[in-house]
Amino acid sequence: MMESIRVENLSKRYLLGQRNQETMLRERIVNFLKHPFASAGSTGDILWALKNVSFSIREGEVVGVIGRNGAGKSTLLKILSKITYPTSGRVKVHGRVASLLEVGTGFHEELTGRENIYLNGSILGMKKKEVDEKLDEIVEFSGVERFIDTPIKRYSSGMRLRLGFAVAAHLDPDVLIIDEVLAVGDAVFQKKCLSLMEDLREGGRTVLFVSHNMAAVENLCSRGIWIDSGSIREDGPAQRVISSYMSTFANTQQASSDLEDTRSRGGTGEIRYTGIAFLGADGNPQPLTRSGDSLRIRFYYRAIKPIPYPSFGFRLNTELGTLVTDTSTWHHCLDFPELPAGDGYLDLEIDSLNLLPGRYYFSLWLTGVGGVVYDAVEHCACLEIELANVYRSGRSIDARFGIVYFPQRWNLDGMKAERLTRAEINAES
């Protein structure tokens, strides 16, 4: 079977705070117009987004690319999609390449949805007749029939994503490159995306799929590539690579976690999380948490200046990346007109934690007015939930029964058959 993608000693360097020398021509023109007097030879801090990356992908393979934020995954996909150039190394991609790297990538703002479909088809080298044959299927899949003749600039981010994925997947690409398509969109659309990618896999198309949803990667991909700090950490069967990747989070703490020295984080830094702790109702550290226990989660922070209307939030995911909840102070209408500078903490109190046994990971974020991101820390703390007799039946439930359990009771008043308790049955026998 022939190779669909070959990458040899690929490296990409960025000069932080300076104009990048390896950008495309259009980027050079924009940079020149923005900074006409900047020195082309000026130097700044060097960031190697990728360094000596090599791999090959056979025709028809579906490969999942995983890794933390900032590991270099998106840079790799941009180079494969010819959006940017590498600093060194070689890339060979055979056949038509369709990519969906960001919401609305490849769309012209002033053109309608219909016109953008034809534009993308022409970029892929397709004739108008070929696009005509796919048009109805694309529009139906995207669910934007009512707005197909409306300029893209009036689309919401969800509409852009749905149309972008429909175009990328339906215009007969030989190689489909997808970056976090499951991060946006509702559950119904995500299910459609996964189903379509399964069809592409069965049809022998090459798919490169980047996602933080480990369950989706394991289900769709036979092979995984783990990128860490710009280099390939592991390349092999998807299940094995995912297991190795997730094991790196196992060292994140139980009862408390110090986040002050965490480097893999985003945001402006004007206010940061400095720690997270799991406490009991009495305020003392709680190293062991069982299904149904009460729990107090304490979030420590430090603000270097007064912050207007900050929102404290977190996501909780399973080991395989399935989202359990995404919540924040904003959801509770807890508005702080101005948070003073300095250290502080706030507590989230949970009366009964209805998670089933397993390992769960916290990702924290701090945002502000206008969508500004002050802090974003991924998989920074681990919470282990242990078995408990939640139904008071003497029969424990574990991870085989799902992610959560619901407080519940059975009412047998409507049953006509004579009911015997376990004690009565034992007594008669």
CSV table of C-alpha atoms in Angstrom, one decimal:
chain,number,residue,atom,x,y,z
A,1,MET,CA,0.0,0.0,0.0
A,2,MET,CA,1.4,3.4,-1.0
A,3,GLU,CA,2.2,6.2,1.4
A,4,SER,CA,-0.3,9.0,1.6
A,5,ILE,CA,1.8,11.3,3.9
A,6,ARG,CA,5.6,11.3,4.5
A,7,VAL,CA,7.2,13.7,7.0
A,8,GLU,CA,11.0,13.8,7.2
A,9,ASN,CA,12.9,15.7,10.0
A,10,LEU,CA,10.3,18.4,10.1
A,11,SER,CA,11.0,21.5,12.2
A,12,LYS,CA,9.2,24.8,12.7
A,13,ARG,CA,10.7,27.7,14.5
A,14,TYR,CA,9.0,30.9,15.7
A,15,LEU,CA,10.7,34.1,16.9
A,16,LEU,CA,8.6,35.3,19.8
A,17,GLY,CA,7.8,39.0,19.6
A,18,GLN,CA,9.3,39.3,16.1
A,19,ARG,CA,8.3,38.8,12.5
A,20,ASN,CA,8.6,35.2,11.5
A,21,GLN,CA,11.0,34.6,8.6
A,22,GLU,CA,9.3,31.4,7.3
A,23,THR,CA,5.8,32.6,6.7
A,24,MET,CA,3.9,32.5,3.5
A,25,LEU,CA,4.1,35.4,1.0
A,26,ARG,CA,0.7,36.8,2.0
A,27,GLU,CA,1.7,36.7,5.7
A,28,ARG,CA,4.9,38.6,4.9
A,29,ILE,CA,2.9,41.3,3.1
A,30,VAL,CA,0.6,41.7,6.0
A,31,ASN,CA,3.5,41.8,8.5
A,32,PHE,CA,5.2,44.4,6.4
A,33,LEU,CA,2.1,46.6,6.3
A,34,LYS,CA,1.7,46.3,10.1
A,35,HIS,CA,5.4,46.8,10.9
A,36,PRO,CA,7.1,48.5,7.9
A,37,PHE,CA,10.2,49.5,9.9
A,38,ALA,CA,10.8,46.2,11.7
A,39,SER,CA,14.2,44.7,11.0
A,40,ALA,CA,14.1,41.5,9.1
A,41,GLY,CA,17.2,40.3,10.8
A,42,SER,CA,16.0,41.1,14.3
A,43,THR,CA,16.1,38.3,16.8
A,44,GLY,CA,13.9,37.4,19.8
A,45,ASP,CA,13.2,34.4,21.9
A,46,ILE,CA,13.2,31.3,19.8
A,47,LEU,CA,10.3,28.8,20.1
A,48,TRP,CA,10.6,25.4,18.4
A,49,ALA,CA,7.0,24.4,17.8
A,50,LEU,CA,8.2,21.2,16.0
A,51,LYS,CA,11.7,19.7,16.1
A,52,ASN,CA,12.9,16.8,13.9
A,53,VAL,CA,9.5,15.2,13.5
A,54,SER,CA,9.4,12.1,11.1
A,55,PHE,CA,6.7,9.7,10.3
A,56,SER,CA,4.7,8.2,7.4
A,57,ILE,CA,1.1,7.3,7.0
A,58,ARG,CA,-0.2,4.7,4.6
A,59,GLU,CA,-3.1,5.3,2.2
A,60,GLY,CA,-6.4,4.5,4.1
A,61,GLU,CA,-5.0,4.9,7.6
A,62,VAL,CA,-6.9,6.8,10.2
A,63,VAL,CA,-4.4,8.3,12.6
A,64,GLY,CA,-5.1,10.2,15.8
A,65,VAL,CA,-2.7,12.9,16.9
A,66,ILE,CA,-2.8,13.6,20.7
A,67,GLY,CA,-0.9,15.8,23.1
A,68,ARG,CA,-1.3,18.7,25.5
A,69,ASN,CA,-2.1,22.3,24.4
A,70,GLY,CA,0.9,23.9,22.9
A,71,ALA,CA,2.6,20.6,22.0
A,72,GLY,CA,2.8,21.4,18.3
A,73,LYS,CA,-0.2,19.4,17.0
A,74,SER,CA,-1.9,22.4,15.2
A,75,THR,CA,1.5,23.6,13.8
A,76,LEU,CA,2.0,20.1,12.2
A,77,LEU,CA,-1.5,20.2,10.6
A,78,LYS,CA,-1.0,23.7,9.3
A,79,ILE,CA,2.3,22.6,7.6
A,80,LEU,CA,0.6,19.5,6.1
A,81,SER,CA,-2.2,21.7,4.9
A,82,LYS,CA,0.3,24.2,3.3
A,83,ILE,CA,-1.0,27.0,5.4
A,84,THR,CA,2.5,27.7,6.6
A,85,TYR,CA,6.0,26.6,5.7
A,86,PRO,CA,8.4,24.5,7.8
A,87,THR,CA,11.7,25.9,8.9
A,88,SER,CA,13.4,22.7,7.8
A,89,GLY,CA,12.6,19.2,6.7
A,90,ARG,CA,10.4,17.7,4.0
A,91,VAL,CA,6.7,17.0,3.7
A,92,LYS,CA,5.0,14.9,0.9
A,93,VAL,CA,1.3,14.6,0.7
A,94,HIS,CA,-0.3,12.6,-2.1
A,95,GLY,CA,-3.7,13.5,-3.6
A,96,ARG,CA,-6.4,16.1,-2.7
A,97,VAL,CA,-6.1,17.5,0.8
A,98,ALA,CA,-9.1,18.9,2.7
A,99,SER,CA,-8.6,20.4,6.1
A,100,LEU,CA,-10.7,21.9,8.9
A,101,LEU,CA,-8.3,23.4,11.3
A,102,GLU,CA,-10.3,26.3,12.8
A,103,VAL,CA,-13.9,27.3,12.6
A,104,GLY,CA,-14.5,28.9,9.2
A,105,THR,CA,-11.0,28.1,7.8
A,106,GLY,CA,-11.0,28.5,4.0
A,107,PHE,CA,-14.2,30.6,3.9
A,108,HIS,CA,-14.5,34.0,2.2
A,109,GLU,CA,-16.5,36.3,4.6
A,110,GLU,CA,-18.3,38.2,1.8
A,111,LEU,CA,-19.4,35.1,-0.1
A,112,THR,CA,-22.5,33.1,0.7
A,113,GLY,CA,-22.4,29.5,2.0
A,114,ARG,CA,-23.2,28.2,-1.4
A,115,GLU,CA,-20.5,30.2,-3.1
A,116,ASN,CA,-18.0,29.1,-0.5
A,117,ILE,CA,-18.8,25.5,-1.2
A,118,TYR,CA,-17.9,26.0,-4.9
A,119,LEU,CA,-14.8,28.0,-3.9
A,120,ASN,CA,-13.5,25.2,-1.8
A,121,GLY,CA,-14.3,22.7,-4.5
A,122,SER,CA,-12.2,24.7,-7.0
A,123,ILE,CA,-9.3,25.0,-4.5
A,124,LEU,CA,-9.4,21.1,-4.4
A,125,GLY,CA,-9.2,21.0,-8.2
A,126,MET,CA,-12.8,19.8,-8.7
A,127,LYS,CA,-15.0,20.8,-11.6
A,128,LYS,CA,-18.3,22.6,-11.1
A,129,LYS,CA,-20.2,19.5,-12.2
A,130,GLU,CA,-18.5,17.5,-9.5
A,131,VAL,CA,-19.5,20.0,-6.8
A,132,ASP,CA,-23.0,20.1,-8.2
A,133,GLU,CA,-23.4,16.4,-7.5
A,134,LYS,CA,-22.3,16.9,-3.9
A,135,LEU,CA,-24.1,20.1,-3.1
A,136,ASP,CA,-27.4,18.8,-1.8
A,137,GLU,CA,-25.6,16.2,0.4
A,138,ILE,CA,-23.3,18.9,1.8
A,139,VAL,CA,-26.1,21.3,2.6
A,140,GLU,CA,-28.3,18.6,4.2
A,141,PHE,CA,-25.4,17.4,6.4
A,142,SER,CA,-24.5,20.9,7.6
A,143,GLY,CA,-28.1,21.8,8.5
A,144,VAL,CA,-27.8,25.4,7.3
A,145,GLU,CA,-30.3,25.0,4.4
A,146,ARG,CA,-32.2,28.2,5.4
A,147,PHE,CA,-28.9,30.3,5.4
A,148,ILE,CA,-27.1,28.7,2.4
A,149,ASP,CA,-27.5,31.9,0.4
A,150,THR,CA,-26.5,34.2,3.3
A,151,PRO,CA,-23.0,35.6,3.5
A,152,ILE,CA,-20.7,33.6,5.7
A,153,LYS,CA,-19.9,36.6,7.8
A,154,ARG,CA,-23.4,36.4,9.3
A,155,TYR,CA,-23.0,32.8,10.4
A,156,SER,CA,-22.5,31.8,14.0
A,157,SER,CA,-19.4,29.8,14.9
A,158,GLY,CA,-21.5,26.6,15.1
A,159,MET,CA,-22.9,27.2,11.6
A,160,ARG,CA,-19.4,27.8,10.2
A,161,LEU,CA,-18.1,24.6,11.8
A,162,ARG,CA,-21.0,22.5,10.5
A,163,LEU,CA,-20.6,23.8,7.0
A,164,GLY,CA,-16.8,23.7,7.1
A,165,PHE,CA,-16.8,20.0,8.2
A,166,ALA,CA,-19.5,19.1,5.6
A,167,VAL,CA,-17.4,20.7,2.8
A,168,ALA,CA,-14.1,19.2,3.9
A,169,ALA,CA,-15.6,15.7,4.2
A,170,HIS,CA,-17.9,15.5,1.2
A,171,LEU,CA,-15.7,17.0,-1.6
A,172,ASP,CA,-13.9,13.6,-2.2
A,173,PRO,CA,-10.6,14.4,-0.5
A,174,ASP,CA,-7.8,11.8,-0.6
A,175,VAL,CA,-6.5,13.1,2.8
A,176,LEU,CA,-8.8,14.7,5.4
A,177,ILE,CA,-7.1,16.7,8.2
A,178,ILE,CA,-9.4,17.5,11.2
A,179,ASP,CA,-8.4,19.6,14.2
A,180,GLU,CA,-10.7,19.4,17.2
A,181,VAL,CA,-13.9,19.3,15.3
A,182,LEU,CA,-15.6,17.8,18.3
A,183,ALA,CA,-14.7,20.8,20.5
A,184,VAL,CA,-17.5,22.9,19.0
A,185,GLY,CA,-21.0,21.9,18.2
A,186,ASP,CA,-23.8,20.1,19.8
A,187,ALA,CA,-24.0,16.3,20.6
A,188,VAL,CA,-26.1,15.5,17.6
A,189,PHE,CA,-23.6,17.1,15.2
A,190,GLN,CA,-20.6,15.5,16.9
A,191,LYS,CA,-22.3,12.1,16.4
A,192,LYS,CA,-22.8,12.9,12.7
A,193,CYS,CA,-19.1,13.9,12.4
A,194,LEU,CA,-17.9,10.6,14.0
A,195,SER,CA,-20.2,8.6,11.9
A,196,LEU,CA,-19.0,10.3,8.7
A,197,MET,CA,-15.4,9.8,9.7
A,198,GLU,CA,-16.1,6.1,10.2
A,199,ASP,CA,-17.5,6.0,6.6
A,200,LEU,CA,-14.3,7.7,5.3
A,201,ARG,CA,-12.2,5.1,7.1
A,202,GLU,CA,-14.2,2.3,5.6
A,203,GLY,CA,-13.9,4.0,2.2
A,204,GLY,CA,-10.1,3.9,2.3
A,205,ARG,CA,-9.5,7.6,2.8
A,206,THR,CA,-6.6,8.8,4.9
A,207,VAL,CA,-7.7,10.8,7.9
A,208,LEU,CA,-5.5,12.7,10.4
A,209,PHE,CA,-7.6,13.5,13.5
A,210,VAL,CA,-6.5,15.7,16.3
A,211,SER,CA,-8.7,15.7,19.5
A,212,HIS,CA,-8.6,15.8,23.3
A,213,ASN,CA,-11.5,13.3,23.3
A,214,MET,CA,-9.5,10.1,23.9
A,215,ALA,CA,-12.6,7.9,23.6
A,216,ALA,CA,-13.2,9.3,20.1
A,217,VAL,CA,-9.6,8.8,19.1
A,218,GLU,CA,-9.6,5.2,20.4
A,219,ASN,CA,-12.8,4.4,18.6
A,220,LEU,CA,-11.9,5.9,15.2
A,221,CYS,CA,-8.2,5.5,14.9
A,222,SER,CA,-6.1,2.3,14.6
A,223,ARG,CA,-2.9,4.3,15.2
A,224,GLY,CA,-1.9,7.2,17.5
A,225,ILE,CA,0.9,9.7,17.4
A,226,TRP,CA,1.6,11.5,20.7
A,227,ILE,CA,3.4,14.8,20.3
A,228,ASP,CA,5.0,16.4,23.3
A,229,SER,CA,7.0,19.7,23.3
A,230,GLY,CA,7.3,19.6,19.5
A,231,SER,CA,8.6,16.0,19.2
A,232,ILE,CA,7.0,12.6,18.8
A,233,ARG,CA,6.9,11.0,22.2
A,234,GLU,CA,5.2,7.8,21.0
A,235,ASP,CA,3.9,6.3,17.7
A,236,GLY,CA,1.9,3.1,17.6
A,237,PRO,CA,-1.4,1.4,18.2
A,238,ALA,CA,-4.0,4.0,19.4
A,239,GLN,CA,-5.0,2.2,22.6
A,240,ARG,CA,-1.4,1.8,23.7
A,241,VAL,CA,-0.4,5.4,22.9
A,242,ILE,CA,-3.5,6.8,24.6
A,243,SER,CA,-2.7,4.7,27.7
A,244,SER,CA,0.9,6.1,27.8
A,245,TYR,CA,-0.3,9.7,27.3
A,246,MET,CA,-3.0,9.5,30.1
A,247,SER,CA,-0.5,7.9,32.5
A,248,THR,CA,1.4,11.2,32.5
A,249,PHE,CA,-1.6,12.8,34.3
A,250,ALA,CA,-1.6,10.1,37.0
A,251,ASN,CA,1.1,12.0,38.9
A,252,THR,CA,-1.3,15.0,39.3
A,253,GLN,CA,-2.2,15.1,42.9
A,254,GLN,CA,-5.1,13.8,45.0
A,255,ALA,CA,-5.9,16.0,48.1
A,256,SER,CA,-4.2,19.2,46.8
A,257,SER,CA,-2.2,20.4,43.9
A,258,ASP,CA,0.2,23.4,43.7
A,259,LEU,CA,-0.2,25.1,40.3
A,260,GLU,CA,2.2,28.1,40.8
A,261,ASP,CA,5.0,26.4,38.8
A,262,THR,CA,2.8,24.9,36.1
A,263,ARG,CA,4.3,25.9,32.7
A,264,SER,CA,1.8,24.4,30.3
A,265,ARG,CA,-0.8,27.1,30.6
A,266,GLY,CA,-2.3,29.9,28.5
A,267,GLY,CA,-3.8,33.3,29.2
A,268,THR,CA,-2.5,36.8,30.0
A,269,GLY,CA,-1.5,35.9,33.5
A,270,GLU,CA,-3.0,39.0,35.2
A,271,ILE,CA,-4.8,36.5,37.4
A,272,ARG,CA,-3.8,32.9,37.8
A,273,TYR,CA,-4.8,29.8,39.7
A,274,THR,CA,-2.2,28.9,42.2
A,275,GLY,CA,-3.7,25.7,43.6
A,276,ILE,CA,-6.6,23.4,44.0
A,277,ALA,CA,-7.6,21.3,47.0
A,278,PHE,CA,-10.2,18.7,47.8
A,279,LEU,CA,-11.6,19.1,51.3
A,280,GLY,CA,-14.2,17.5,53.5
A,281,ALA,CA,-17.2,19.2,55.0
A,282,ASP,CA,-15.1,20.1,58.0
A,283,GLY,CA,-12.6,22.0,55.8
A,284,ASN,CA,-9.8,19.4,56.2
A,285,PRO,CA,-8.0,17.7,53.3
A,286,GLN,CA,-9.9,14.8,51.9
A,287,PRO,CA,-7.5,12.3,50.4
A,288,LEU,CA,-10.2,9.7,49.8
A,289,THR,CA,-13.5,10.5,48.0
A,290,ARG,CA,-16.2,7.9,47.4
A,291,SER,CA,-19.3,8.0,45.2
A,292,GLY,CA,-22.0,9.9,47.1
A,293,ASP,CA,-19.6,11.8,49.4
A,294,SER,CA,-19.9,15.5,50.0
A,295,LEU,CA,-16.9,17.4,48.7
A,296,ARG,CA,-15.5,21.0,48.9
A,297,ILE,CA,-13.2,22.0,46.1
A,298,ARG,CA,-11.1,25.0,46.9
A,299,PHE,CA,-9.6,27.1,44.1
A,300,TYR,CA,-6.6,29.3,45.1
A,301,TYR,CA,-5.8,32.3,42.9
A,302,ARG,CA,-3.4,35.3,42.7
A,303,ALA,CA,-4.3,38.6,40.9
A,304,ILE,CA,-1.5,41.0,40.1
A,305,LYS,CA,-3.9,43.9,39.6
A,306,PRO,CA,-7.7,44.5,40.1
A,307,ILE,CA,-9.7,42.4,37.7
A,308,PRO,CA,-13.1,43.5,36.5
A,309,TYR,CA,-15.8,40.8,36.4
A,310,PRO,CA,-13.6,37.6,36.4
A,311,SER,CA,-15.3,34.2,35.8
A,312,PHE,CA,-13.8,31.2,37.6
A,313,GLY,CA,-14.5,27.9,35.9
A,314,PHE,CA,-13.4,24.4,35.3
A,315,ARG,CA,-14.0,21.3,33.1
A,316,LEU,CA,-14.1,17.8,34.5
A,317,ASN,CA,-13.2,14.9,32.1
A,318,THR,CA,-12.9,11.2,32.4
A,319,GLU,CA,-9.6,9.4,31.7
A,320,LEU,CA,-10.6,9.1,28.1
A,321,GLY,CA,-11.5,12.7,27.7
A,322,THR,CA,-15.3,12.5,27.9
A,323,LEU,CA,-16.6,15.7,29.3
A,324,VAL,CA,-18.5,15.3,32.6
A,325,THR,CA,-19.2,18.9,33.3
A,326,ASP,CA,-18.1,22.4,32.3
A,327,THR,CA,-19.2,25.0,34.9
A,328,SER,CA,-18.2,28.4,36.3
A,329,THR,CA,-19.2,31.2,38.6
A,330,TRP,CA,-20.8,32.9,35.5
A,331,HIS,CA,-23.3,30.1,35.3
A,332,HIS,CA,-24.4,31.0,38.9
A,333,CYS,CA,-24.6,34.7,38.2
A,334,LEU,CA,-21.8,35.3,40.6
A,335,ASP,CA,-20.5,38.6,39.3
A,336,PHE,CA,-17.5,40.4,40.9
A,337,PRO,CA,-17.5,44.0,39.6
A,338,GLU,CA,-13.8,44.3,40.6
A,339,LEU,CA,-11.7,41.6,42.2
A,340,PRO,CA,-8.9,43.3,44.2
A,341,ALA,CA,-5.2,42.4,43.6
A,342,GLY,CA,-3.7,39.8,45.9
A,343,ASP,CA,-4.2,36.2,46.9
A,344,GLY,CA,-7.5,34.5,47.7
A,345,TYR,CA,-9.6,31.4,47.2
A,346,LEU,CA,-13.2,30.4,46.6
A,347,ASP,CA,-14.9,27.1,47.4
A,348,LEU,CA,-17.3,25.0,45.4
A,349,GLU,CA,-19.5,22.9,47.7
A,350,ILE,CA,-21.0,19.6,46.5
A,351,ASP,CA,-23.5,18.0,48.8
A,352,SER,CA,-23.4,14.6,47.1
A,353,LEU,CA,-20.9,13.7,44.4
A,354,ASN,CA,-22.8,11.3,42.1
A,355,LEU,CA,-19.8,10.2,40.1
A,356,LEU,CA,-19.1,6.4,39.7
A,357,PRO,CA,-15.7,5.1,40.6
A,358,GLY,CA,-12.8,6.1,38.4
A,359,ARG,CA,-10.2,8.8,37.7
A,360,TYR,CA,-11.3,12.3,36.7
A,361,TYR,CA,-9.2,15.3,35.6
A,362,PHE,CA,-9.7,19.0,36.2
A,363,SER,CA,-8.9,21.7,33.6
A,364,LEU,CA,-9.2,25.2,35.0
A,365,TRP,CA,-9.9,28.5,33.3
A,366,LEU,CA,-10.2,32.2,34.2
A,367,THR,CA,-11.9,34.6,31.8
A,368,GLY,CA,-13.1,38.2,31.8
A,369,VAL,CA,-15.0,40.9,29.9
A,370,GLY,CA,-14.9,40.6,26.2
A,371,GLY,CA,-13.7,37.0,26.2
A,372,VAL,CA,-10.2,37.7,27.5
A,373,VAL,CA,-8.6,34.6,28.9
A,374,TYR,CA,-6.5,35.2,32.0
A,375,ASP,CA,-5.5,31.6,32.8
A,376,ALA,CA,-6.1,28.2,31.2
A,377,VAL,CA,-4.5,25.1,32.8
A,378,GLU,CA,-5.3,21.7,31.3
A,379,HIS,CA,-5.5,18.4,33.3
A,380,CYS,CA,-3.9,20.0,36.3
A,381,ALA,CA,-5.5,17.9,39.0
A,382,CYS,CA,-6.8,14.4,39.4
A,383,LEU,CA,-9.7,13.2,41.5
A,384,GLU,CA,-10.0,9.5,42.3
A,385,ILE,CA,-13.5,8.3,43.1
A,386,GLU,CA,-13.7,5.1,45.1
A,387,LEU,CA,-16.4,2.4,45.4
A,388,ALA,CA,-19.3,3.0,47.8
A,389,ASN,CA,-22.6,1.4,48.8
A,390,VAL,CA,-24.6,4.3,47.3
A,391,TYR,CA,-27.9,2.4,47.0
A,392,ARG,CA,-27.6,0.9,50.6
A,393,SER,CA,-28.1,-2.5,49.1
A,394,GLY,CA,-24.8,-4.0,49.9
A,395,ARG,CA,-24.1,-4.2,46.1
A,396,SER,CA,-21.5,-1.7,45.0
A,397,ILE,CA,-21.5,-0.2,41.5
A,398,ASP,CA,-18.4,0.6,39.5
A,399,ALA,CA,-17.2,2.1,36.3
A,400,ARG,CA,-18.9,-0.6,34.2
A,401,PHE,CA,-22.2,1.1,34.9
A,402,GLY,CA,-21.4,4.4,33.4
A,403,ILE,CA,-20.0,7.8,34.6
A,404,VAL,CA,-22.7,9.0,37.0
A,405,TYR,CA,-25.4,7.5,39.1
A,406,PHE,CA,-28.7,9.1,40.0
A,407,PRO,CA,-30.3,9.1,43.5
A,408,GLN,CA,-33.3,6.9,42.9
A,409,ARG,CA,-35.7,4.4,44.4
A,410,TRP,CA,-38.0,1.8,43.0
A,411,ASN,CA,-41.8,1.7,43.7
A,412,LEU,CA,-43.3,-1.7,43.6
A,413,ASP,CA,-46.9,-0.8,44.5
A,414,GLY,CA,-48.1,-1.5,41.0
A,415,MET,CA,-46.9,-5.1,40.9
A,416,LYS,CA,-49.6,-7.8,41.3
A,417,ALA,CA,-47.4,-10.7,42.2
A,418,GLU,CA,-46.8,-11.3,45.9
A,419,ARG,CA,-43.6,-9.6,47.1
A,420,LEU,CA,-41.3,-11.2,49.5
A,421,THR,CA,-38.3,-9.6,51.1
A,422,ARG,CA,-34.9,-11.3,51.1
A,423,ALA,CA,-35.4,-12.0,54.8
A,424,GLU,CA,-38.8,-13.7,54.2
A,425,ILE,CA,-37.3,-15.8,51.3
A,426,ASN,CA,-34.4,-16.9,53.5
A,427,ALA,CA,-36.8,-17.8,56.4
A,428,GLU,CA,-39.0,-19.9,54.2
A,429,SER,CA,-36.0,-21.8,52.7
